[in-house]
Coordinates of C-alpha atoms in Angstrom, one line a residue:
X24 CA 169.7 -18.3 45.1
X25 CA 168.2 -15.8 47.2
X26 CA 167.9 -12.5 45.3
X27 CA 170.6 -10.1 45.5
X28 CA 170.3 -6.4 47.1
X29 CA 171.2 -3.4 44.7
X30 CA 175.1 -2.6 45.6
X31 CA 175.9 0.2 47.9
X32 CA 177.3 3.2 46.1
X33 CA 177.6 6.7 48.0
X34 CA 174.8 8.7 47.2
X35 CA 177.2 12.1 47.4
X36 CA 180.2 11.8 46.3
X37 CA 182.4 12.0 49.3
X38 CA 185.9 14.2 49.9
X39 CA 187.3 10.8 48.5
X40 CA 185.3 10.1 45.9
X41 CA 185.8 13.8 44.8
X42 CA 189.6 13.2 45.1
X43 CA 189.5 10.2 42.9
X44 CA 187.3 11.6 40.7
X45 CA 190.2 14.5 40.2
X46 CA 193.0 12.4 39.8
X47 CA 191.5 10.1 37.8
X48 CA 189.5 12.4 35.3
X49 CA 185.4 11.2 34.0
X50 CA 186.8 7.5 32.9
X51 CA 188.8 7.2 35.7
X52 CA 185.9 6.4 38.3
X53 CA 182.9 4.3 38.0
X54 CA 180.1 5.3 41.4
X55 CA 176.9 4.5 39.4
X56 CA 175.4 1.3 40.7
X57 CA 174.5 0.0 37.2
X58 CA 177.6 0.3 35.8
X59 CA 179.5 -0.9 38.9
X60 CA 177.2 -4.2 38.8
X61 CA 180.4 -6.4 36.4
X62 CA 182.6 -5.3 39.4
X63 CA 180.6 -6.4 42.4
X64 CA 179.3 -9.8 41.3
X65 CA 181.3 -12.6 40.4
X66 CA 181.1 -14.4 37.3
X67 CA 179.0 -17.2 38.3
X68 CA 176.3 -14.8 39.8
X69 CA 176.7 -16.2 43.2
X70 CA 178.1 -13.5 45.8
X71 CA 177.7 -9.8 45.4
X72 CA 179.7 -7.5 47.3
X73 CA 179.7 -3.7 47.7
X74 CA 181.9 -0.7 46.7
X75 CA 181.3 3.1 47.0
X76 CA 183.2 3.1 43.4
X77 CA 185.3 1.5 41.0
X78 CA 188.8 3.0 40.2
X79 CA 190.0 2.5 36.7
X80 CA 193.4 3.9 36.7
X81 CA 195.5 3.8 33.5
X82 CA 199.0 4.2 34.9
X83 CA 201.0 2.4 37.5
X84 CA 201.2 6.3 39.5
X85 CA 197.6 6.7 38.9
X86 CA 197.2 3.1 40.9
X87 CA 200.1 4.4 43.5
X88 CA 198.0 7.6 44.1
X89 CA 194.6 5.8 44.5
X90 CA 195.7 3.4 46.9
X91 CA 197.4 6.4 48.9
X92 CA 194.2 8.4 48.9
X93 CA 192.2 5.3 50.0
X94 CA 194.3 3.7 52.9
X95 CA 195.0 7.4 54.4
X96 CA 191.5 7.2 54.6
X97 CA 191.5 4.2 55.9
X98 CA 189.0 2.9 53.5
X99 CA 189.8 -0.6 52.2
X100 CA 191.1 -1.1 48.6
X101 CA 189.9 -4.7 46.5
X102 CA 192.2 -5.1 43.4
X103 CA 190.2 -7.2 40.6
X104 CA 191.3 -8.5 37.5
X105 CA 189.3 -9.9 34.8
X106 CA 187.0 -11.2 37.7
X107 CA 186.8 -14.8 36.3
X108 CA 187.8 -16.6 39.6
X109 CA 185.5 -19.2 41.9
X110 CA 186.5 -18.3 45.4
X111 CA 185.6 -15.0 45.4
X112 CA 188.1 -13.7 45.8
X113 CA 188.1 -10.3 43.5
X114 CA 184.8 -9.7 44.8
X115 CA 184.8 -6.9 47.4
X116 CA 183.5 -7.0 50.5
X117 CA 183.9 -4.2 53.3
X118 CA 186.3 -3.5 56.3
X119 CA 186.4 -0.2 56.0
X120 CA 185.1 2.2 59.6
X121 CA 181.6 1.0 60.4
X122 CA 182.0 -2.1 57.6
X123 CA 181.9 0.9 55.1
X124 CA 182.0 -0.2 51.5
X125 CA 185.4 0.0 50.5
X126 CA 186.7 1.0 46.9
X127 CA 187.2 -1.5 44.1
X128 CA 190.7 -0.8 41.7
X129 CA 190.2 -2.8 38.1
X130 CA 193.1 -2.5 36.0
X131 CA 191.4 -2.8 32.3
X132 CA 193.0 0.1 31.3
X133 CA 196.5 -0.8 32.3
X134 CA 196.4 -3.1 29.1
X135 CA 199.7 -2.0 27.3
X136 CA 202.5 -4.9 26.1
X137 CA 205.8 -2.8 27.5
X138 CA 208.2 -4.8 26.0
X139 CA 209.0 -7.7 24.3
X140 CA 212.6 -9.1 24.4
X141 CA 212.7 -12.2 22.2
X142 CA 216.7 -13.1 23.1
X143 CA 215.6 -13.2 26.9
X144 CA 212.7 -14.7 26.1
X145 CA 211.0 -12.1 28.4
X146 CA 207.6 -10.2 27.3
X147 CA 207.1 -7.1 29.8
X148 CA 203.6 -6.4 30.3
X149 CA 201.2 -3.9 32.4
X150 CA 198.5 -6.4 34.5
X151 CA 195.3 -5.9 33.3
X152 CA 196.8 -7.4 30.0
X153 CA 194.6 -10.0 28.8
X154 CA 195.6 -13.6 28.4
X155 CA 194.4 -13.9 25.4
X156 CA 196.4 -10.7 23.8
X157 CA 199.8 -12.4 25.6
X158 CA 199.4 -15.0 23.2
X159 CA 199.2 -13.1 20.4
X160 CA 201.9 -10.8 21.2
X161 CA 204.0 -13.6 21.8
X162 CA 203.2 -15.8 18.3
X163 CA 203.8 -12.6 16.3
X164 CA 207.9 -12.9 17.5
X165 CA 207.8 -17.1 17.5
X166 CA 207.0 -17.7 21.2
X167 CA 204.5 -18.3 23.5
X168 CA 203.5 -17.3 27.0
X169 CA 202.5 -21.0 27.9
X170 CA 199.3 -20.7 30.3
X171 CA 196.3 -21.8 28.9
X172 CA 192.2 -22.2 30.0
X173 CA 189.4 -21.8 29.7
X174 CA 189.1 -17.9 30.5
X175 CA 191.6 -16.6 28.4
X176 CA 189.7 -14.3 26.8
X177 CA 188.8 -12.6 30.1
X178 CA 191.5 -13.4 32.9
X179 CA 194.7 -10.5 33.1
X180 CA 198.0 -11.1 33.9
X181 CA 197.5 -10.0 37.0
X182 CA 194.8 -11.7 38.3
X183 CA 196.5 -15.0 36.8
X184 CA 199.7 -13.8 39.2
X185 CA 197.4 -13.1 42.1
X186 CA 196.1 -16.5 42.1
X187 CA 198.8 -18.3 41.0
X188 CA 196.5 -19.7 37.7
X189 CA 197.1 -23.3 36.5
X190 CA 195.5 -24.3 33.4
X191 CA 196.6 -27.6 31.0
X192 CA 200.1 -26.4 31.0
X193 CA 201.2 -27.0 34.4
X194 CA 202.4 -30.6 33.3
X195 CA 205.5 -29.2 31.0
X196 CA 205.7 -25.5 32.3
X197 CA 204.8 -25.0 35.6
X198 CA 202.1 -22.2 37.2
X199 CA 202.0 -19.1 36.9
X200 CA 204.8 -18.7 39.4
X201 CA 207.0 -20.5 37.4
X202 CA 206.5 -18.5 34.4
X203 CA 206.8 -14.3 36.7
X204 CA 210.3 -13.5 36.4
X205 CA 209.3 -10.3 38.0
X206 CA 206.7 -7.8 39.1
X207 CA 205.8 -4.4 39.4
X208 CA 203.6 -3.5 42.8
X209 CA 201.9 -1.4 44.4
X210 CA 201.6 -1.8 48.9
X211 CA 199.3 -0.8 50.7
X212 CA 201.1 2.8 51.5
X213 CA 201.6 3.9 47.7
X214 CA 205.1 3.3 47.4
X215 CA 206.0 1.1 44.3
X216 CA 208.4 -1.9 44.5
X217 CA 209.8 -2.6 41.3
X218 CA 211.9 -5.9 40.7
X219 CA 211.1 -6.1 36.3
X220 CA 214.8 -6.3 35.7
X221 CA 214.1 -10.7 34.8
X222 CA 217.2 -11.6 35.4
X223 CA 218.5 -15.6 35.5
X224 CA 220.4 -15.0 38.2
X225 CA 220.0 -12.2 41.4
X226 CA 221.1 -13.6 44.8
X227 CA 220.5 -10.6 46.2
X228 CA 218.3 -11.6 49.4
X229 CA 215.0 -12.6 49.2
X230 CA 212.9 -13.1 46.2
X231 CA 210.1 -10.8 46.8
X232 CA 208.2 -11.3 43.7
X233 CA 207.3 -14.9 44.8
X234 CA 205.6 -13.2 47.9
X235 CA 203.1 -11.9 45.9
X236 CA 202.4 -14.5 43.3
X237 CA 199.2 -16.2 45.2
X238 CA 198.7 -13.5 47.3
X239 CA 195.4 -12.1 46.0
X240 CA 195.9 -8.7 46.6
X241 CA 196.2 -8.9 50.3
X242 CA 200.0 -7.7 50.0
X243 CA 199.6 -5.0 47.5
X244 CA 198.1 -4.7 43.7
X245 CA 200.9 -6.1 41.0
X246 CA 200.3 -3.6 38.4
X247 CA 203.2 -5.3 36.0
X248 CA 205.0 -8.1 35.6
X249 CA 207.8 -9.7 33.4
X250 CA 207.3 -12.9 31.8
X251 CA 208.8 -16.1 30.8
X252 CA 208.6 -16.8 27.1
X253 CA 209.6 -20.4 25.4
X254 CA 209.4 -21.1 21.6
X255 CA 206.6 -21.9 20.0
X256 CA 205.7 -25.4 19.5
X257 CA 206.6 -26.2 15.1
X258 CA 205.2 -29.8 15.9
X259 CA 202.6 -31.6 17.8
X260 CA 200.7 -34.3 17.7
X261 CA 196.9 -34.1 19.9
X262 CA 194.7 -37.0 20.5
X263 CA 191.2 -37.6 22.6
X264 CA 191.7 -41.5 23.7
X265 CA 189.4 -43.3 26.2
X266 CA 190.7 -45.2 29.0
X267 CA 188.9 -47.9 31.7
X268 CA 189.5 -46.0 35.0
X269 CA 191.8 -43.5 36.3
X270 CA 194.1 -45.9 37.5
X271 CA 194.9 -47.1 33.8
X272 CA 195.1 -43.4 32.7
X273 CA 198.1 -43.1 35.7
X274 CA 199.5 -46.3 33.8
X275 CA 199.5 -44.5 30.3
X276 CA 201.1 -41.5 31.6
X277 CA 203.9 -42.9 33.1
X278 CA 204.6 -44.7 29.6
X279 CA 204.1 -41.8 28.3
X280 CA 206.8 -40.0 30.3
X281 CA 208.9 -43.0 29.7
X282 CA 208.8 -41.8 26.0
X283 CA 207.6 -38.7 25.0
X284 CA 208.3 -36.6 28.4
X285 CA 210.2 -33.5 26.8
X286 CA 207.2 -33.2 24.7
X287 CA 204.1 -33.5 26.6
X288 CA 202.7 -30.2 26.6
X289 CA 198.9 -31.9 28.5
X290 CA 197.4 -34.4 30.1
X291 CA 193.7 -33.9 30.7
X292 CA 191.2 -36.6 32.4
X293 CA 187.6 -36.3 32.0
X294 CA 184.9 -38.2 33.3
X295 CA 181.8 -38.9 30.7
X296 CA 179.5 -36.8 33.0
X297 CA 181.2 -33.6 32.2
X298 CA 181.9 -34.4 28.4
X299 CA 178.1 -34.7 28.5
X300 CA 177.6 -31.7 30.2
X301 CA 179.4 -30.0 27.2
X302 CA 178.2 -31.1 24.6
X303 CA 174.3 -30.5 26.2
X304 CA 175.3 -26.7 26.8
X305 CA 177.8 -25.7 24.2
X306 CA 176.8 -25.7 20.6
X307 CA 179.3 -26.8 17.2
X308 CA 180.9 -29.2 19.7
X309 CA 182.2 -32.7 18.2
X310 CA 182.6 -36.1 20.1
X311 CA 184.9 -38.0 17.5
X312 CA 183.4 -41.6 19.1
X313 CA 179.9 -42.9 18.6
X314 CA 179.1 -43.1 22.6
X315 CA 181.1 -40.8 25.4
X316 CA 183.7 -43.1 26.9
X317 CA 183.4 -43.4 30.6
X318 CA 187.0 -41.6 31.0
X319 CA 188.5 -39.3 28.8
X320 CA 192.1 -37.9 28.3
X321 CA 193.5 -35.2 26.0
X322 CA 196.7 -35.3 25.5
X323 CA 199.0 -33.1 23.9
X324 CA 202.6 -33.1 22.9
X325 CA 204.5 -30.4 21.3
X326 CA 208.3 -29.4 20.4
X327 CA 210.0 -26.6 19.0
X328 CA 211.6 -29.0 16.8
X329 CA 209.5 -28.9 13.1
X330 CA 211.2 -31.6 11.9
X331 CA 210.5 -34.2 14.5
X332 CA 207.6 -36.4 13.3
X333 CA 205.0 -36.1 16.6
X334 CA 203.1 -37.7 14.8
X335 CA 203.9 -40.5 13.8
X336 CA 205.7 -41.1 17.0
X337 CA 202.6 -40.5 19.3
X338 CA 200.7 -42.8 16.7
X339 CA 202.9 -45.9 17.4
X340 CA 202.8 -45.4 21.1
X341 CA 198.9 -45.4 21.1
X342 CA 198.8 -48.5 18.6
X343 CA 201.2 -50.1 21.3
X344 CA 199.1 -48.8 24.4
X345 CA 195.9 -50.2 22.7
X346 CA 197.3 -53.6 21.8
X347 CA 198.5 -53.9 25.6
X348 CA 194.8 -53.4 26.6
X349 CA 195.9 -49.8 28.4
X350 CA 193.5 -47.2 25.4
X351 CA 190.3 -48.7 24.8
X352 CA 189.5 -46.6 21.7
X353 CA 191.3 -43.3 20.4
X354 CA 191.0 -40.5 18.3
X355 CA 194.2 -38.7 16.6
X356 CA 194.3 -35.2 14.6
X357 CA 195.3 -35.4 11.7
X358 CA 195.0 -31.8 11.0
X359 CA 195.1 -28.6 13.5
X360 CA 191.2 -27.8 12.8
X361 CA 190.6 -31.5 14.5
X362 CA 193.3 -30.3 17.1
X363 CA 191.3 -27.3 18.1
X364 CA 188.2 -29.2 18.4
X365 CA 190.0 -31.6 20.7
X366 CA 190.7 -28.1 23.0
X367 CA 188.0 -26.3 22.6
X368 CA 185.7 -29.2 24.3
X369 CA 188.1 -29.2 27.0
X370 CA 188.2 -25.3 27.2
X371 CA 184.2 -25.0 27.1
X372 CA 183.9 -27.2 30.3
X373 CA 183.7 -24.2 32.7
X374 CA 180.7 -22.0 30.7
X375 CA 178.5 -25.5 30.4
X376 CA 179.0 -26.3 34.1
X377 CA 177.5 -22.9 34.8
X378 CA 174.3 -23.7 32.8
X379 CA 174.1 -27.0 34.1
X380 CA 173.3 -26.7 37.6
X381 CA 175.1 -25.4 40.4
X382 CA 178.5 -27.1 41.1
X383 CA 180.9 -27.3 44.3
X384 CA 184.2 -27.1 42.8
X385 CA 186.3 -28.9 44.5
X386 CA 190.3 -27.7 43.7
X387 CA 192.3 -30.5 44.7
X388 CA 196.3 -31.2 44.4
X389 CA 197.2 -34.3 45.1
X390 CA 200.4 -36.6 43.5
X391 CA 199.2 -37.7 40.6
X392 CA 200.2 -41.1 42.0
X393 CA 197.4 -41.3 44.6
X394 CA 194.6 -39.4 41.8
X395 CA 193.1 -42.5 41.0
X396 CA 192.9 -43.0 45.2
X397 CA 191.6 -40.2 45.6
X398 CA 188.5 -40.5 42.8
X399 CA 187.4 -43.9 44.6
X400 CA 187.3 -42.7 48.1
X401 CA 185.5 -39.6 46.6
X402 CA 183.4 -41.3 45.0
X403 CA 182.0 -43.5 48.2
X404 CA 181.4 -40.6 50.0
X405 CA 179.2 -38.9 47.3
X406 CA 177.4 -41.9 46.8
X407 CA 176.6 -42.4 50.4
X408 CA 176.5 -38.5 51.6
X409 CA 175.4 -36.7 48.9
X410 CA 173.1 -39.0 46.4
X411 CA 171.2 -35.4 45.1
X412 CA 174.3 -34.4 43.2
X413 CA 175.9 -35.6 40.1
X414 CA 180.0 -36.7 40.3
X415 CA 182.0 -34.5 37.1
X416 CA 185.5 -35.0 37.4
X417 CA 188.1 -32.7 35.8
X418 CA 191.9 -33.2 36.4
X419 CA 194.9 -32.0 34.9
X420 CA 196.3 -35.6 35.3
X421 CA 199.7 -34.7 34.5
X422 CA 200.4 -32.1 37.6
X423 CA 198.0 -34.0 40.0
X424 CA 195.1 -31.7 40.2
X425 CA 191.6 -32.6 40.2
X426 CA 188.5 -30.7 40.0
X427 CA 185.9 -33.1 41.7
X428 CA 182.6 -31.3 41.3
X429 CA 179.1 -31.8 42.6
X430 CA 176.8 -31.1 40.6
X431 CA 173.5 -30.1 42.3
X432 CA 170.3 -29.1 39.9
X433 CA 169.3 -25.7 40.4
X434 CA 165.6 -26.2 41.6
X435 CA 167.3 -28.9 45.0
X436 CA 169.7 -26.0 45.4
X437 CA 167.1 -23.3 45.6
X438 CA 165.0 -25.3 47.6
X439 CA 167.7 -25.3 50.6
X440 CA 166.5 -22.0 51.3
X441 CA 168.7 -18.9 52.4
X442 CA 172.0 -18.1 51.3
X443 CA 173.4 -19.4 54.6
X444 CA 171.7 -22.9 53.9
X445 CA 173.5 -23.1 50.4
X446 CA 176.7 -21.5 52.1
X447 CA 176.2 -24.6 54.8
X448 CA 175.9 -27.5 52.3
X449 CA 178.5 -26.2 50.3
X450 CA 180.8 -26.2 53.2
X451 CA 179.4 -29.6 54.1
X452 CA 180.6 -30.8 50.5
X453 CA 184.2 -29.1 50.8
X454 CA 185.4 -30.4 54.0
X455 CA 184.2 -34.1 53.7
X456 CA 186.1 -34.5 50.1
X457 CA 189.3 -32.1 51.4
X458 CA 189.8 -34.3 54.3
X459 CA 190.4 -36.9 52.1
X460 CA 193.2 -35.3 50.1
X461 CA 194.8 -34.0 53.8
X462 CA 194.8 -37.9 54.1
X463 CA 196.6 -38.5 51.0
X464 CA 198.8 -35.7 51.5
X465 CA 197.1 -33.2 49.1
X466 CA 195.8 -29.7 49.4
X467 CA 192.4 -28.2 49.1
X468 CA 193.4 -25.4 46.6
X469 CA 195.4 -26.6 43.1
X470 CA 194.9 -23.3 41.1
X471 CA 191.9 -21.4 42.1
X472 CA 192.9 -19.6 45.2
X473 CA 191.8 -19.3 48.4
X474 CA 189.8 -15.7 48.5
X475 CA 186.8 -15.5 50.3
X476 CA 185.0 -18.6 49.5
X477 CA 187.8 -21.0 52.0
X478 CA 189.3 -19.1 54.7
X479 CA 188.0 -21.5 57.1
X480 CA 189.6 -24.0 55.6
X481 CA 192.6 -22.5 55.6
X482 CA 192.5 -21.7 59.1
X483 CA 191.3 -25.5 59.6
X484 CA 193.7 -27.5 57.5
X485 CA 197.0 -25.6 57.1
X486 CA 200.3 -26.2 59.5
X487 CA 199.5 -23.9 62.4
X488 CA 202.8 -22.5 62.4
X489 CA 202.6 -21.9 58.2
X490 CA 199.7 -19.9 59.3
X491 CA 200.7 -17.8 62.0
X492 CA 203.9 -17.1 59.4
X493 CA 201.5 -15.6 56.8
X494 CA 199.6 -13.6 59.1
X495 CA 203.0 -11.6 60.1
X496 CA 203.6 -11.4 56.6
X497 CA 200.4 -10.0 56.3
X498 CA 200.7 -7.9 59.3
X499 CA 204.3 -6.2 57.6
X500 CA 202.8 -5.2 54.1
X501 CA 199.4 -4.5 55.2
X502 CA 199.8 -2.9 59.1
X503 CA 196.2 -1.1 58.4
X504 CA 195.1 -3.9 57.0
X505 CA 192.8 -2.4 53.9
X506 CA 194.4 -4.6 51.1
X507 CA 191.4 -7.3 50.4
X508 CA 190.5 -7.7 53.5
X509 CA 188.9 -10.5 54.1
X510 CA 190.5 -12.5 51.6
X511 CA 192.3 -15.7 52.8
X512 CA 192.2 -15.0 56.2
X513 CA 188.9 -14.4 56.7
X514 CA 187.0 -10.9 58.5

């Protein structure tokens, strides 16, 4: 990678600046370009934007004020999260008079739990809540907040809204759309819509909350949200079990559905390349089989119920799948220590691709169906297209999404040269491999987003008249348009 310029930070604090700087008080605003740097990069180190500051506000009005003082303006505003996605999307870029740096609002102090309501199964929470602290929130009253990976420890509520984050719960739970039963917003003029209330039932018009789940701040900043709780699981049963191919992996699932479906909590496929690739870059890992297996799944199931034997159950149906010829060899937990090993292999996958080399992420939905489809065309094409990259497969098996990555070593990648060289093979990469799911009826973005990174793509592959609908919706919450800019529809 080329090496990147220092950030742009104002080098007097401007009638703005010295606004914020008032409403917000000394740990309100960040316009030092050291400390800005974890706000301007993303997590991977590959694109660096610019800001003349970063606004930490610690209320809801203190967001509402910010973005009122910004847009009047008419300097752009780029919500972030946790900053752990891979399209860029939180990174900010400009827009502003003159492609003036615009000002970056980061939620980490918004990080209260407001409410818990356990009969509603409801937790009420301000955005920049961390993932990780949901979870514990939620155990402490018997339930879970059922969206897990691999950045949990980072990733906020509402960055995971903003994106619409999938993770190895999509399969019994849905995305994160499925689990917002309401938000909390601020638009682009200030104002505040507020739709918390959760309920079941509202037929009240349109849903507005669902317009801004997967929006990535282009519609406003969610600054709350209310969400779905379920019981926790009081039984499970976890197993790592190798498989011949992807198409016999499709086989074992749909036996699986046939008997376990109420309980299957994930189904994860992994090629040997990227169990590899963990186990080289992530220390304490264990591989419970003497060799990798070419093709890996992890599968949990999971019920409320503590008497029901999981066990024992999931046990008899792998005996049964073995004997058939569909698991070639299989490992089973017999405790929740060997469970957590199980996961945390699977949860490493993302920190060991980043050492590895330099990956193009492919986010692919696709039926699950067509998966195994989609791997063999894929894999002709890098074969005969791309022979300086190794093929790492990653897919949530159960809700159809695969991550088909290219793995390029660092030293070819530097060696293409400028940014815009790198920027040109990876686009090379992405639109060969996403016109194969457009052929099987897929999509080119699962659970990462579009942000800055695929705009073209968009533009390229979505129904012309989808588009032009989004870009009037764009055009009504964000007339000035200083919410992300640039951010799925491009600069």
């Amino acid at each position: 990678m080329s090496t990147p310029s220092p950030s742009l930070a104002l080098s007097e604090p401007s009638s703005l600046v010295a606004e914020l700087q008032a409403l917000l008080g000394p740990k309100g605003l960040i316009t030092d370009p050291a400390e800005m740097e974890p706000f301007v990069v993303d997590w991977r180190g590959r694109k660096r934007g610019q800001a003349l500051g970063v606004a930490l506000p610690a209320t809801t009005m203190e967001v509402s004020a910010a973005v009122r003082l910004a847009t009047a303006a008419g300097v752009p505003v780029f919500p972030q999260g946790g900053n752990t996605g891979l399209c860029y999307g939180a990174v900010p870029g400009s827009g502003g008079p003159g492609n003036a740096p615009g000002l970056v609002i980061a939620l980490n102090r918004m990080n209260k739990v407001r409410e818990i309501d356990r009969t509603a199964n409801l937790m009420t929470v301000d955005a920049g809540v961390i993932l990780a602290n949901a979870h514990e929130e939620a155990a402490a009253v018997g339930r879970q907040v059922p969206m897990y990976l691999g950045s949990e420890g980072s990733a906020q509520i509402g960055g995971l809204i903003s994106t619409n984050a999938g993770g190895t719960g999509v399969v019994r739970y849905g995305p994160m759309r499925d689990l917002v039963a309401g938000v909390e917003v601020v638009l682009a003029d200030g104002r505040v819509l507020s739709d918390l209330a959760g309920l079941k039932k509202n037929n009240t018009g349109y849903d507005l909350k669902h317009c801004f789940v997967g929006a990535e701040g282009t519609l406003g900043i969610v600054t709350g949200a209310a969400l779905r709780m379920f019981p926790e699981l009081r039984s499970e049963a976890n197993a790592w079990v190798s498989v011949k191919d992807p198409a016999d992996a499709l086989t074992l699932l749909s036996r699986l559905q046939d008997d376990c479906d109420p309980y299957i909590q994930a189904f994860e496929l992994l090629s040997a390349s990227e169990v590899d690739i963990a186990f080289r870059h992530v220390p304490g890992l264990r591989l419970p089989f003497e060799t990798t297996p070419v093709w890996n799944l992890m599968i949990e199931l999971g019920s409320p119920d503590g008497d029901l034997d999981l066990h024992a159950r999931f046990e008899s149906f792998l005996a049964a799948a073995y004997e058939d010829g569909l698991v070639e060899d299989g490992f089973l937990a017999q405790s929740k220590a060997q469970a957590e090993e199980i996961w945390r292999v699977r949860h490493s996958l993302s920190e060991a691709n980043k050492k590895e080399g330099v990956g193009v992420v492919l986010d692919i939905s696709i039926r699950n169906s067509r998966v195994a489809e989609f791997i063999g065309r894929a894999d002709r094409i890098a074969a005969e297209s791309f022979p300086e990259a190794e093929v790492v497969v990653v897919s949530h098996l159960g809700d159809g999404n695969v991550h088909y990555i290219l793995m390029f070593p660092h030293d070819y990648w530097q060696g293409l040269g400028s940014e815009d060289a790198r920027d040109a093979k990876a686009d090379e990469v992405m639109v060969a491999f996403h016109d194969v799911a457009a052929a099987l009826g897929g999509s080119f973005s699962a659970e990462h987003g579009v942000g800055r990174k695929l705009t073209g793509e968009l533009q390229r592959l979505c129904d012309p008249l989808r588009y032009e609908m989004m870009k009037r919706m764009k055009a009504a919450f964000d007339p000035g348009n200083l919410m992300n800019p640039g951010v799925l529809f491009g600069d």
